[in-house]
Amino acid sequence: MVVEQEIADPLVSSLYVTDIGYYPHAEGHFCQRNEPIAEHVLIYCVDGMGWYEVEGKRHTMTANHFFVLPAGKSHTYGADEDNPWTIYWVHFSGSHATIYASGALQPQEIRPNMRSRINYRNQIFEEIFNTLYNGCSQESLRYVSSLLHYYLASMRYINSYRQAEERSDSDSTVSAAIHYMQENIEKRLTLQDLAKYTGYSPTHFSALFKQQIGDSPLGYFNRLKIDASCQMLSETDMYINQICHKVGIPDCYYFSRLFHRIVGVTPRQYRLRQRQQ
């Protein structure tokens, strides 16, 4: 058993994963545990809405928030019926687990700003998931444990996480808009959303962006989404319908057409070509 390996290892036993996953647009998602489990459960909502209940108290979850269900307590949670959430989730335990779980039963905010580094955090999650998917050797489990410390710390000590990265050109309107796009790659942003973030009117912002970048804001945003999907097609075994949700395009047919228009081949053809190289 992998969990027994984790508990027995002096390094991994401090913090380890027991389950991990990603649910895009999780319509009908519902979980009720009347019998408490021994692990803490982190749920990070990046889109849509949901709810959870612990000890008779119900909480509503919206995008850009996370919470941690404490080990040893019965709980229930589920997606909103009209606007189901998209979530990253991980069950974790270990001698240091309570340190990260403590104080996070209430929804904790992770809202995009110029220092938010949300996209980088999500890449850490993917690295944890892919490492476990590829095998559970001692080296892999120790690496995952180290990454999990970093992943949880990036949420629980968010100010330090955001301030750790040096940023240049942070006052540039266009740089700010591009960073905002990168941090919201899983969302469906409008021109109005981007203009509001920069403080300009949509017309003025669009003209400024195109002057500096040579593409419209939404055209550039779509290219970022396709770039991200190319990386996932090359480096993961995720299904194409999962990837399109990961880049905020829930319509798989539209995603395939957009991908073909930008890249010149379909997502399936691109993956096959990359694996033949």
XYZ file of C-alpha atoms in Angstrom:
277
model
C 0.000 0.000 0.000
C 1.294 3.439 -0.964
C -0.036 5.096 2.194
C 1.866 2.564 4.309
C 5.047 3.482 2.396
C 4.396 7.150 3.100
C 3.779 6.632 6.806
C 6.928 4.522 7.159
C 9.227 7.037 5.484
C 10.792 9.537 7.950
C 10.632 12.386 5.415
C 7.325 11.667 3.692
C 5.458 10.974 6.940
C 5.547 14.689 7.762
C 3.126 15.454 4.902
C 1.756 13.165 2.225
C -1.040 12.816 -0.325
C -3.674 10.100 -0.056
C -5.952 11.248 -2.912
C -5.755 14.027 -5.475
C -7.760 15.230 -8.454
C -9.287 17.928 -10.611
C -13.014 18.222 -11.427
C -13.948 20.642 -14.248
C -17.507 22.003 -14.246
C -18.456 19.263 -11.780
C -22.173 19.103 -12.465
C -23.965 16.935 -9.905
C -20.870 16.647 -7.714
C -21.858 15.636 -4.174
C -20.077 13.937 -1.292
C -21.414 13.056 2.157
C -19.160 11.459 4.766
C -21.069 10.604 7.912
C -18.102 8.581 9.127
C -15.103 10.914 9.577
C -11.915 10.185 7.644
C -8.346 10.456 8.922
C -7.196 12.949 6.249
C -7.679 16.664 5.782
C -9.415 17.633 2.536
C -8.430 20.773 0.640
C -10.798 22.019 -2.049
C -9.741 24.959 -4.220
C -12.511 26.460 -6.373
C -11.299 28.251 -9.508
C -14.647 28.707 -11.227
C -18.355 28.363 -10.502
C -19.858 27.835 -7.073
C -20.385 25.133 -4.451
C -21.087 24.587 -0.787
C -19.945 22.543 2.190
C -21.236 21.719 5.634
C -19.321 20.775 8.791
C -20.917 20.231 12.203
C -24.240 21.616 11.021
C -22.799 24.874 9.655
C -23.140 25.491 5.933
C -20.714 27.591 3.877
C -21.011 28.855 0.293
C -17.995 28.665 -1.991
C -17.270 30.905 -4.961
C -14.385 31.123 -7.428
C -10.930 32.131 -6.153
C -11.449 30.573 -2.720
C -10.289 27.429 -0.949
C -11.098 25.667 2.298
C -9.763 22.712 4.273
C -12.087 20.167 5.843
C -10.463 18.986 9.075
C -9.654 15.334 9.637
C -11.876 13.490 12.071
C -15.059 15.465 11.369
C -18.035 14.348 9.292
C -18.821 16.649 6.382
C -20.858 17.123 3.221
C -20.097 19.178 0.119
C -21.295 19.612 -3.420
C -21.437 21.744 -6.541
C -24.004 24.476 -7.074
C -26.866 23.218 -9.248
C -26.949 26.237 -11.576
C -23.251 27.141 -11.677
C -21.236 24.033 -10.713
C -17.731 24.561 -9.463
C -14.415 23.657 -11.043
C -12.098 22.440 -8.291
C -8.637 21.186 -7.481
C -8.754 18.852 -4.484
C -6.285 16.912 -2.387
C -6.552 14.671 0.669
C -3.465 14.985 2.853
C -2.156 13.742 6.176
C 1.066 13.521 8.182
C 2.623 14.907 11.331
C 2.676 18.454 9.865
C -0.725 18.305 8.177
C -2.632 20.043 10.972
C -0.336 23.073 10.685
C -1.566 23.691 7.137
C -5.191 22.792 7.876
C -5.597 24.892 11.000
C -7.742 27.985 10.541
C -8.856 27.200 6.997
C -12.343 25.863 7.637
C -13.773 29.227 6.584
C -13.413 30.083 2.860
C -9.980 31.605 2.180
C -9.595 34.050 -0.702
C -7.033 33.759 -3.511
C -7.928 36.609 -5.832
C -5.790 37.412 -8.886
C -3.608 40.516 -8.709
C -0.204 41.573 -10.013
C 1.607 39.290 -7.531
C -0.831 36.408 -7.231
C 1.136 33.651 -9.089
C -1.996 31.484 -9.389
C -0.874 29.890 -12.639
C 2.429 28.851 -11.058
C 0.594 27.322 -8.079
C -1.574 25.281 -10.440
C 1.584 24.024 -12.163
C 2.831 22.755 -8.787
C -0.441 20.840 -8.418
C -0.002 19.323 -11.881
C 3.532 18.297 -10.988
C 2.299 16.533 -7.849
C -0.416 14.758 -9.819
C 1.858 13.724 -12.691
C 4.624 12.494 -10.376
C 2.196 10.218 -8.552
C 0.661 9.090 -11.833
C 4.086 8.013 -13.113
C 4.956 5.867 -10.104
C 5.301 5.667 -6.336
C 8.956 4.978 -5.721
C 10.557 6.337 -2.567
C 12.134 9.130 -4.590
C 8.779 10.061 -6.147
C 6.958 10.068 -2.807
C 9.646 12.223 -1.202
C 9.502 14.654 -4.099
C 5.696 14.832 -3.879
C 5.888 15.454 -0.141
C 8.250 18.374 -0.728
C 6.001 19.799 -3.437
C 2.945 19.425 -1.209
C 4.630 21.503 1.504
C 5.202 24.208 -1.107
C 1.687 23.944 -2.572
C -0.068 24.245 0.784
C 2.312 26.967 1.975
C 1.552 29.010 -1.155
C -2.045 29.166 0.073
C -1.652 29.387 3.836
C 1.221 31.908 3.732
C -0.046 33.719 0.674
C 1.528 37.116 1.351
C 5.021 35.648 1.605
C 4.393 33.543 -1.496
C 3.326 36.579 -3.510
C 6.129 38.829 -2.326
C 8.869 36.264 -2.963
C 8.954 36.810 -6.717
C 10.682 39.868 -8.109
C 8.588 41.606 -10.722
C 9.728 44.023 -13.363
C 7.573 46.297 -15.499
C 4.755 45.809 -12.999
C 3.345 49.280 -13.713
C 2.769 48.630 -17.395
C -0.912 48.468 -18.265
C -0.379 45.828 -20.932
C 1.911 43.742 -18.696
C -0.698 43.911 -15.962
C -3.391 42.757 -18.384
C -1.278 39.847 -19.661
C -0.508 38.740 -16.110
C -4.228 38.892 -15.324
C -4.927 36.691 -18.357
C -2.302 34.160 -17.248
C -3.786 34.049 -13.757
C -7.284 33.481 -15.169
C -6.431 31.021 -17.937
C -9.219 28.687 -16.732
C -11.860 31.413 -16.942
C -13.902 33.053 -19.686
C -12.872 36.707 -19.485
C -14.534 39.417 -21.566
C -12.980 42.581 -22.952
C -14.936 44.462 -20.290
C -13.351 42.308 -17.552
C -9.845 43.063 -18.806
C -10.494 46.768 -19.287
C -12.011 47.087 -15.827
C -8.932 45.449 -14.294
C -6.636 47.998 -15.939
C -8.902 50.972 -15.222
C -9.430 51.956 -18.862
C -12.482 51.958 -21.092
C -12.766 48.865 -23.324
C -12.106 50.944 -26.453
C -9.022 52.701 -25.072
C -7.617 49.523 -23.517
C -8.135 47.503 -26.701
C -6.360 50.137 -28.811
C -3.467 50.385 -26.332
C -3.078 46.595 -26.184
C -3.155 46.130 -29.954
C -0.663 48.949 -30.452
C 1.884 47.272 -28.165
C 1.193 43.556 -28.846
C -0.143 43.551 -32.392
C -3.172 41.462 -31.469
C -6.497 42.138 -29.798
C -6.763 41.391 -26.053
C -9.136 38.462 -26.559
C -7.149 37.173 -29.523
C -4.014 37.153 -27.364
C -5.922 35.522 -24.490
C -7.044 32.731 -26.820
C -3.428 32.193 -27.898
C -2.386 31.861 -24.257
C -5.116 29.250 -23.781
C -3.958 27.297 -26.829
C -0.307 27.528 -25.709
C -1.316 26.075 -22.337
C -3.327 23.312 -24.009
C -0.343 22.442 -26.251
C 1.774 21.951 -23.147
C -0.832 19.671 -21.571
C -1.242 17.686 -24.789
C 2.519 17.145 -24.919
C 3.258 16.496 -21.263
C 0.170 14.804 -19.830
C -2.293 12.030 -20.640
C -5.312 14.221 -19.886
C -8.323 13.731 -22.143
C -8.951 16.533 -24.618
C -12.332 17.299 -23.031
C -10.505 17.803 -19.721
C -7.905 20.053 -21.295
C -10.484 22.317 -22.889
C -12.064 22.879 -19.461
C -8.614 23.530 -18.002
C -8.204 26.461 -20.378
C -11.706 27.816 -19.858
C -13.302 26.597 -23.107
C -16.052 24.146 -22.092
C -17.283 23.659 -25.698
C -14.965 20.956 -27.065
C -16.017 21.577 -30.664
C -15.203 25.269 -30.418
C -11.924 24.414 -28.684
C -10.938 22.069 -31.538
C -11.801 24.693 -34.184
C -9.862 27.401 -32.329
C -6.911 25.061 -31.829
C -6.856 24.157 -35.519
C -7.086 27.813 -36.561
C -4.117 28.815 -34.367
C -1.896 25.716 -34.533
C -2.847 24.354 -37.972
C -3.771 20.839 -36.802
C -6.389 19.343 -34.495
C -5.568 18.661 -30.819
C -5.428 14.902 -31.526
C -3.086 15.398 -34.467
C -0.875 17.677 -32.385
C -0.576 15.128 -29.572
C 0.228 12.320 -32.011
C 2.848 14.434 -33.744
C 4.517 15.382 -30.467
C 4.728 11.749 -29.363
C 6.265 10.667 -32.655
C 9.151 13.102 -32.289
